[in-house]
Short mmCIF file of C-alpha atoms in Angstrom, two decimals:
data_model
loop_
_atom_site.label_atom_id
_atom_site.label_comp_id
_atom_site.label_asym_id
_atom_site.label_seq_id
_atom_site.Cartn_x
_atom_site.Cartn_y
_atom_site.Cartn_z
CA UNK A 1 96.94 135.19 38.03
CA UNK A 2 99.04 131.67 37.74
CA UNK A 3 101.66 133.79 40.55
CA UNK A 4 98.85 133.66 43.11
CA UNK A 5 97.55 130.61 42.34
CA UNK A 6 100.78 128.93 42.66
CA UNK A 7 101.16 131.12 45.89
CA UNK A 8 97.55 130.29 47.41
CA UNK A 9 98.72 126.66 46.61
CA UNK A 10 101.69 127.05 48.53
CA UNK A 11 99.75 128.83 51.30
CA UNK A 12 97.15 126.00 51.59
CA UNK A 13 100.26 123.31 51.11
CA UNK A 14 101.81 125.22 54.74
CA UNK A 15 97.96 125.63 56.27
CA UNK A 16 97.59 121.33 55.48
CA UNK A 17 101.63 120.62 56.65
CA UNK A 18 100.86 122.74 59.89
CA UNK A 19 97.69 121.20 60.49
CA UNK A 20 99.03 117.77 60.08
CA UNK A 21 102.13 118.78 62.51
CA UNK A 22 99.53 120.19 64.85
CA UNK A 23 97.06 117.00 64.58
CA UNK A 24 99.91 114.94 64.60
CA UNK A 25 101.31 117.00 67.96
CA UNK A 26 97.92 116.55 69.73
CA UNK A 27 97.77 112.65 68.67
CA UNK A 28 101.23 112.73 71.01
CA UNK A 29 99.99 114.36 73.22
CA UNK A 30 96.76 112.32 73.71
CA UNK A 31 98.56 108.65 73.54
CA UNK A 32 100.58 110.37 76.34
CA UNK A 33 97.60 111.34 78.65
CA UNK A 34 96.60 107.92 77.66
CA UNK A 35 99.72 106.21 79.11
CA UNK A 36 99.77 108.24 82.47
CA UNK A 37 96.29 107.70 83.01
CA UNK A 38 96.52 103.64 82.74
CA UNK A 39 100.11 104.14 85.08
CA UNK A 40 97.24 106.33 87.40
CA UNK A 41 94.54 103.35 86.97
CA UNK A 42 97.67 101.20 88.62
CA UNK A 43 99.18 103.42 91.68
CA UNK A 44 95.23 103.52 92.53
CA UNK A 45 94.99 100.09 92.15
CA UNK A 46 98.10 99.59 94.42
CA UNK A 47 96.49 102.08 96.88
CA UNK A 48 93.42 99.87 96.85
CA UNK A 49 95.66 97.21 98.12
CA UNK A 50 97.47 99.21 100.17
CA UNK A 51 94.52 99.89 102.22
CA UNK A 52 93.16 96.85 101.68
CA UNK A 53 96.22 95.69 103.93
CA UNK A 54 96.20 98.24 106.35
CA UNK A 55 92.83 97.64 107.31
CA UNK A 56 93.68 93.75 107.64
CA UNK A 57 96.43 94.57 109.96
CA UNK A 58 94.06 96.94 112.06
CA UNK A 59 92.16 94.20 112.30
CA UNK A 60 94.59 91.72 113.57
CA UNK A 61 95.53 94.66 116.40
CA UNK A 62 92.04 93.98 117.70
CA UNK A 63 92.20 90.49 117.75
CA UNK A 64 95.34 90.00 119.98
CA UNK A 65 94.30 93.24 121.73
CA UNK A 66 90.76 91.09 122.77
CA UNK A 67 92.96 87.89 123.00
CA UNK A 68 94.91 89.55 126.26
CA UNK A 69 91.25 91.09 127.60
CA UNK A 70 90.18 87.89 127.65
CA UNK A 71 93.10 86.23 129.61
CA UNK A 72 93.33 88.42 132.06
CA UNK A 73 89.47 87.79 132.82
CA UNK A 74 90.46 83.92 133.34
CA UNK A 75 93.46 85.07 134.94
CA UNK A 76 91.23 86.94 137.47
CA UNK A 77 88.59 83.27 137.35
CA UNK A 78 91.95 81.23 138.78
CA UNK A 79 93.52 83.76 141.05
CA UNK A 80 89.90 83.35 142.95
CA UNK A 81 90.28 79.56 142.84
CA UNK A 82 94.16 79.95 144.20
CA UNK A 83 92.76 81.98 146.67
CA UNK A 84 89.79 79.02 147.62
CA UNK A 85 92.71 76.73 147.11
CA UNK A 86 95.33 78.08 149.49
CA UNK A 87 92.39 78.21 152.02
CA UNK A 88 91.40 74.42 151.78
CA UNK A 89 93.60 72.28 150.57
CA UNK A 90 96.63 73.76 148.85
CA UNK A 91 98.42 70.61 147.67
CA UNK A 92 95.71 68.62 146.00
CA UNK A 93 96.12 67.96 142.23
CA UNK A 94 93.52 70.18 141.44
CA UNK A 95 95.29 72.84 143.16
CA UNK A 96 98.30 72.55 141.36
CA UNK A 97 96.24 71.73 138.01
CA UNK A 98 95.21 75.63 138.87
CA UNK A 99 98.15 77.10 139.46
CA UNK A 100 99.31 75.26 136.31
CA UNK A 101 96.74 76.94 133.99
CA UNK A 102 97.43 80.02 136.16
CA UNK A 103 100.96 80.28 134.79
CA UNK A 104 99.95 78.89 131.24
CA UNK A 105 98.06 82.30 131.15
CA UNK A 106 100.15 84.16 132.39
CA UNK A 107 102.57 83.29 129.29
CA UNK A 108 99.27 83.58 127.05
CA UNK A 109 98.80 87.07 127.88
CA UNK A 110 103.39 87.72 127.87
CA UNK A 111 102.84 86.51 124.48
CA UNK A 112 99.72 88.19 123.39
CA UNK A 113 100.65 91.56 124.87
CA UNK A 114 104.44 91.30 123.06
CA UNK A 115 101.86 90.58 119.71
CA UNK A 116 99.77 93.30 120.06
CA UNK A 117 102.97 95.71 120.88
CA UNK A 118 104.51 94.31 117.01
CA UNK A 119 101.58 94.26 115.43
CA UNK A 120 100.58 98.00 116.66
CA UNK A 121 103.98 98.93 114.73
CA UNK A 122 102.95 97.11 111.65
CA UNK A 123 99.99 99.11 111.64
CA UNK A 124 102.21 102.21 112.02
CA UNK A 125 104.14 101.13 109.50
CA UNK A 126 101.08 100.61 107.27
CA UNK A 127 99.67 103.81 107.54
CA UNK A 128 102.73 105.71 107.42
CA UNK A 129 103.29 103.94 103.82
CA UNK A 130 99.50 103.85 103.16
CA UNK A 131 99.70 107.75 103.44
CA UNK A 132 102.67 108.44 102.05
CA UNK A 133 101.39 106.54 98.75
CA UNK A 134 98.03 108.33 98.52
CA UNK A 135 99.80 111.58 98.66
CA UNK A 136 101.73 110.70 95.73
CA UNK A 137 98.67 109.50 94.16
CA UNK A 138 97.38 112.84 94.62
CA UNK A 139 100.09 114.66 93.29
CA UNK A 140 100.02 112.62 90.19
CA UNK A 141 96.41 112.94 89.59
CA UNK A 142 96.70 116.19 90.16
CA UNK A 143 99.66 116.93 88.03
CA UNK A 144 97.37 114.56 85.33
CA UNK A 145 94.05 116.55 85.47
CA UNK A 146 95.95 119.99 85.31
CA UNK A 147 98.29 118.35 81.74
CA UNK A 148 95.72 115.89 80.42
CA UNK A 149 92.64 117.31 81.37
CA UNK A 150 92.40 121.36 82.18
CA UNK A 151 94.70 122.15 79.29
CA UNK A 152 93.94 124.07 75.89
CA UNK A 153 95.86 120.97 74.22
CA UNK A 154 93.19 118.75 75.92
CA UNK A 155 90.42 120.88 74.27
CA UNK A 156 92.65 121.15 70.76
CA UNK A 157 92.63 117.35 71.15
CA UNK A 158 88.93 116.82 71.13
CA UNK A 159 87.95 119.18 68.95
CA UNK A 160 90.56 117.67 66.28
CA UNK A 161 88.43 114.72 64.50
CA UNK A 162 91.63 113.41 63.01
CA UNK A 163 93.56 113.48 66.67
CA UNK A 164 90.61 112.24 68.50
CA UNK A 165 89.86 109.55 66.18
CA UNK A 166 93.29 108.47 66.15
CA UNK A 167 93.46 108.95 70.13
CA UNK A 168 90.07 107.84 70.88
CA UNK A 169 89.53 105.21 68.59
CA UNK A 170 88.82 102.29 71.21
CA UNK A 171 86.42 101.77 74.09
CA UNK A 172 88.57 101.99 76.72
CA UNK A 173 90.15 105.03 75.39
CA UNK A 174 86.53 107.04 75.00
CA UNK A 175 85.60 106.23 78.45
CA UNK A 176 88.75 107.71 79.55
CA UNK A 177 89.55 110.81 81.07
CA UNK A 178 91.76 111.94 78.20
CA UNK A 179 88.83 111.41 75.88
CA UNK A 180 85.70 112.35 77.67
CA UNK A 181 84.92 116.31 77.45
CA UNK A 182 83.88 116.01 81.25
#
C-alpha cells in the first residue's frame, strides 16, 4: 500500500512537473505572439505612413499637372494679343511687355512640365514601395494569425488559467489578438 502511494506520488509529482513545463511552454509561446503582434502593430503603422505619403505625392502630381493646364490657357490669352500686336503696332512697350510674359510662360510651363515628369516617378516610386511593404505586411499577418492565432497552442494558451494569466495579465495584452478567443 505505502509502494503505490509513493508511486501515485511520483505519478502526480511528473503530471504537476509536465504541467508546469507545458504552462510554462505556452507562457513562451504567448509573450512571443505578444512580441510579433506589437512588431505587426508597427509595420502597419509604417504602412499607414507609407500611404499616407503616397497619397501626398499623388497629390502634388495634380497640382503641377493643373499648374501647366493653366499656363498653356494664358499662353493661348497672349499668343492672341501677339497676334493683335503684330497687326497694330508691333514695337510698342506693351507689345514687348507681351511677348515678355509670353516667354516667362513659356519657361513656367518647361519647368512645370519637367515637375510633373519627376514627380510622376516619385509617385512610381511610392507605390512600388507602398506595395511592396503591404505585401510583406500581409505575409506577416498572415504567417501571425496561422502561429499565434489558428493554432492548438493558441487554444492550449487560453484555456491554461496559469499561462493566460501570466500572458494576459494587462489591458493591452487582453485586447490583443493573442489573448482574445476571437
Amino acid at each position: 500500500m505505502r509502494r503505490q502511494l509513493v508511486q501515485f506520488g511520483i505519478f502526480l509529482t511528473g503530471l504537476t512537473t509536465l504541467s508546469l513545463a507545458h504552462s510554462s511552454d505556452l507562457i513562451a509561446f504567448g509573450k512571443e505572439c505578444l512580441a510579433k503582434e506589437e512588431r505587426l502593430k508597427a509595420a502597419k503603422d509604417e504602412l499607414d505612413a507609407l500611404s499616407l505619403s503616397t497619397h501626398r505625392t499623388q497629390g502634388q502630381t495634380h497640382h503641377a499637372r493643373n499648374d501647366v493646364d493653366l499656363y498653356q490657357e494664358k499662353k493661348a490669352e497672349l499668343e492672341a494679343i501677339i497676334a493683335d500686336c503684330a497687326a497694330t503696332d508691333p514695337n510698342s512697350a506693351y507689345c514687348h511687355q507681351i511677348r515678355y510674359q509670353y516667354n516667362e510662360i513659356n519657361y513656367l510651363i518647361q519647368r512645370a512640365k519637367e515637375e510633373s515628369i519627376k514627380e510622376i516617378e516619385d509617385v512610381d516610386h511610392a507605390y512600388i514601395e507602398y506595395d511592396l511593404v503591404r505585401i510583406d505586411f500581409n505575409e506577416q499577418y498572415e504567417a501571425f494569425m496561422a502561429y499565434c492565432r489558428n493554432s492548438d497552442a493558441h487554444y492550449a494558451l487560453l484555456q491554461s488559467p496559469t499561462a493566460y494569466a501570466a500572458v494576459c495579465s494587462n489591458e493591452n495584452a487582453k485586447r490583443s489578438i493573442t489573448c482574445s478567443l476571437f
